[in-house]
Amino acid sequence: SQQGEEDPQALSIQEGENATMNCSYKTSINNLQWYRQNSGRGLVHLILIRSNEREKHSGRLRVTLDTSKKSSSLLITASRAADTASYFCATDASGTYKYIFGTGTRLKVLA
Amino acid sequence: DVKVTQSSRYLVKRTGEKVFLECVQDMDHENMFWYRQDPGLGLRLIYFSYDVKMKEKGDIPEGYSVSREKKERFSLILESASTNQTSMYLCASSLRKNLRGSRNQPQHFGDGTRLSIL
């Protein structure tokens, strides 16, 4: 089963609205990362949050991490049509160099 | 900026063929990874390498092998291609550690190879 599972699977919003995506995971982690994938392209790293951090910001992105609930959320504020993409969380498997990716949230921002 | 280049964007091969997928990175990263991406299944790790000539199996290594003879190049080999290996293949690289010694650094991905096995 997936270590990281995103919720919802798909999200459709109007331009200017905020988009929130959630990620749950199963085992202890060193860090959690969020990536974006535009259609037909590779993944692009967005933000990394360490296990001892609770919140992190980068531009219009805000990530929270709750290690007690083994969950994270990604908030995109004031969304734009260009934010249309799939978003994945990835967790490291402690003690290894491996990452485990979820199945992603497909975000569609309507102009 | 890190550039990870995969040799082909689209590839069509026949069952039973030996298929090579090549990946090159230009940032001297120690770690390199091969994933396949299928609808509804997300990214699944096939193999990864943390140094030249070093490799470790990921979650779905069956039917695949890898080669890392040089630090910048990581090749994925389908020994005898089958139709269930039709997929999007993604290569990624990362530093082993950052300057503070933290592992699990961000991965940089290529644009993928969409492989069809007929």
mmCIF file with all atom_site columns, C-alpha atoms in Angstrom, chain A residues 2 30-31 33 35 37 40-45 48 50 88 92-104, chain B residues 9 31 33 35 37 40-43 45 48 50 59 88 90 94 96 98 100 102-107 109-111:
data_model
loop_
_atom_site.group_PDB
_atom_site.id
_atom_site.type_symbol
_atom_site.label_atom_id
_atom_site.label_alt_id
_atom_site.label_comp_id
_atom_site.label_asym_id
_atom_site.label_entity_id
_atom_site.label_seq_id
_atom_site.pdbx_PDB_ins_code
_atom_site.Cartn_x
_atom_site.Cartn_y
_atom_site.Cartn_z
_atom_site.occupancy
_atom_site.B_iso_or_equiv
_atom_site.pdbx_formal_charge
_atom_site.auth_seq_id
_atom_site.auth_comp_id
_atom_site.auth_asym_id
_atom_site.auth_atom_id
_atom_site.pdbx_PDB_model_num
ATOM 1  C CA . GLN A 1 2   ? 1.081  3.581  -0.530  1.00 0.00 ? 2   GLN A CA 1
ATOM 2  C CA . ASN A 1 30  ? 12.622 12.468 8.458   1.00 0.00 ? 30  ASN A CA 1
ATOM 3  C CA . ASN A 1 31  ? 10.920 14.818 6.035   1.00 0.00 ? 31  ASN A CA 1
ATOM 4  C CA . GLN A 1 33  ? 8.102  16.761 0.300   1.00 0.00 ? 33  GLN A CA 1
ATOM 5  C CA . TYR A 1 35  ? 5.944  17.889 -5.891  1.00 0.00 ? 35  TYR A CA 1
ATOM 6  C CA . GLN A 1 37  ? 3.598  17.427 -12.218 1.00 0.00 ? 37  GLN A CA 1
ATOM 7  C CA . GLY A 1 40  ? 3.135  14.761 -19.707 1.00 0.00 ? 40  GLY A CA 1
ATOM 8  C CA . ARG A 1 41  ? 6.125  16.144 -17.823 1.00 0.00 ? 41  ARG A CA 1
ATOM 9  C CA . GLY A 1 42  ? 8.355  15.117 -14.937 1.00 0.00 ? 42  GLY A CA 1
ATOM 10 C CA . LEU A 1 43  ? 7.821  16.090 -11.317 1.00 0.00 ? 43  LEU A CA 1
ATOM 11 C CA . VAL A 1 44  ? 9.055  19.381 -9.958  1.00 0.00 ? 44  VAL A CA 1
ATOM 12 C CA . HIS A 1 45  ? 9.992  19.772 -6.312  1.00 0.00 ? 45  HIS A CA 1
ATOM 13 C CA . LEU A 1 48  ? 10.321 20.168 1.870   1.00 0.00 ? 48  LEU A CA 1
ATOM 14 C CA . ARG A 1 50  ? 11.246 18.370 8.161   1.00 0.00 ? 50  ARG A CA 1
ATOM 15 C CA . PHE A 1 88  ? 2.188  14.529 -4.994  1.00 0.00 ? 88  PHE A CA 1
ATOM 16 C CA . ASP A 1 92  ? 11.337 9.255  2.991   1.00 0.00 ? 92  ASP A CA 1
ATOM 17 C CA . ALA A 1 93  ? 11.657 5.713  4.286   1.00 0.00 ? 93  ALA A CA 1
ATOM 18 C CA . SER A 1 94  ? 13.730 6.273  7.429   1.00 0.00 ? 94  SER A CA 1
ATOM 19 C CA . GLY A 1 95  ? 17.234 4.905  7.176   1.00 0.00 ? 95  GLY A CA 1
ATOM 20 C CA . THR A 1 96  ? 17.232 4.652  3.400   1.00 0.00 ? 96  THR A CA 1
ATOM 21 C CA . TYR A 1 97  ? 17.559 6.939  0.410   1.00 0.00 ? 97  TYR A CA 1
ATOM 22 C CA . LYS A 1 98  ? 14.167 5.879  -0.857  1.00 0.00 ? 98  LYS A CA 1
ATOM 23 C CA . TYR A 1 99  ? 11.105 8.044  -1.224  1.00 0.00 ? 99  TYR A CA 1
ATOM 24 C CA . ILE A 1 100 ? 7.538  6.850  -1.323  1.00 0.00 ? 100 ILE A CA 1
ATOM 25 C CA . PHE A 1 101 ? 5.120  8.825  -3.442  1.00 0.00 ? 101 PHE A CA 1
ATOM 26 C CA . GLY A 1 102 ? 1.383  8.976  -3.127  1.00 0.00 ? 102 GLY A CA 1
ATOM 27 C CA . THR A 1 103 ? -1.050 8.668  -6.028  1.00 0.00 ? 103 THR A CA 1
ATOM 28 C CA . GLY A 1 104 ? -1.517 12.412 -6.298  1.00 0.00 ? 104 GLY A CA 1
ATOM 29 C CA . ARG B 2 9   ? 10.266 11.091 -24.788 1.00 0.00 ? 9   ARG B CA 1
ATOM 30 C CA . ASN B 2 31  ? 21.701 9.319  -5.967  1.00 0.00 ? 31  ASN B CA 1
ATOM 31 C CA . PHE B 2 33  ? 16.367 6.668  -9.288  1.00 0.00 ? 33  PHE B CA 1
ATOM 32 C CA . TYR B 2 35  ? 10.330 5.014  -11.333 1.00 0.00 ? 35  TYR B CA 1
ATOM 33 C CA . GLN B 2 37  ? 4.140  5.856  -13.276 1.00 0.00 ? 37  GLN B CA 1
ATOM 34 C CA . GLY B 2 40  ? -4.113 5.162  -10.209 1.00 0.00 ? 40  GLY B CA 1
ATOM 35 C CA . LEU B 2 41  ? -0.855 3.701  -8.918  1.00 0.00 ? 41  LEU B CA 1
ATOM 36 C CA . GLY B 2 42  ? 1.311  6.793  -8.632  1.00 0.00 ? 42  GLY B CA 1
ATOM 37 C CA . LEU B 2 43  ? 5.079  6.498  -8.833  1.00 0.00 ? 43  LEU B CA 1
ATOM 38 C CA . LEU B 2 45  ? 10.364 2.781  -7.455  1.00 0.00 ? 45  LEU B CA 1
ATOM 39 C CA . PHE B 2 48  ? 17.959 3.274  -7.266  1.00 0.00 ? 48  PHE B CA 1
ATOM 40 C CA . TYR B 2 50  ? 23.586 5.782  -4.402  1.00 0.00 ? 50  TYR B CA 1
ATOM 41 C CA . ASP B 2 59  ? 9.531  -1.999 -4.921  1.00 0.00 ? 59  ASP B CA 1
ATOM 42 C CA . MET B 2 88  ? 5.697  6.193  -18.244 1.00 0.00 ? 88  MET B CA 1
ATOM 43 C CA . LEU B 2 90  ? 10.738 8.661  -14.849 1.00 0.00 ? 90  LEU B CA 1
ATOM 44 C CA . SER B 2 94  ? 19.399 13.924 -5.814  1.00 0.00 ? 94  SER B CA 1
ATOM 45 C CA . ARG B 2 96  ? 23.074 12.154 -0.983  1.00 0.00 ? 96  ARG B CA 1
ATOM 46 C CA . ASN B 2 98  ? 23.062 18.563 1.984   1.00 0.00 ? 98  ASN B CA 1
ATOM 47 C CA . ARG B 2 100 ? 24.215 20.134 7.024   1.00 0.00 ? 100 ARG B CA 1
ATOM 48 C CA . SER B 2 102 ? 20.718 15.848 6.051   1.00 0.00 ? 102 SER B CA 1
ATOM 49 C CA . ARG B 2 103 ? 19.765 12.924 3.892   1.00 0.00 ? 103 ARG B CA 1
ATOM 50 C CA . ASN B 2 104 ? 16.749 12.596 1.632   1.00 0.00 ? 104 ASN B CA 1
ATOM 51 C CA . GLN B 2 105 ? 17.252 15.710 -0.414  1.00 0.00 ? 105 GLN B CA 1
ATOM 52 C CA . PRO B 2 106 ? 14.793 16.909 -3.078  1.00 0.00 ? 106 PRO B CA 1
ATOM 53 C CA . GLN B 2 107 ? 14.718 14.858 -6.229  1.00 0.00 ? 107 GLN B CA 1
ATOM 54 C CA . PHE B 2 109 ? 13.172 14.587 -12.420 1.00 0.00 ? 109 PHE B CA 1
ATOM 55 C CA . GLY B 2 110 ? 13.542 14.193 -16.143 1.00 0.00 ? 110 GLY B CA 1
ATOM 56 C CA . ASP B 2 111 ? 10.524 14.662 -18.418 1.00 0.00 ? 111 ASP B CA 1
#
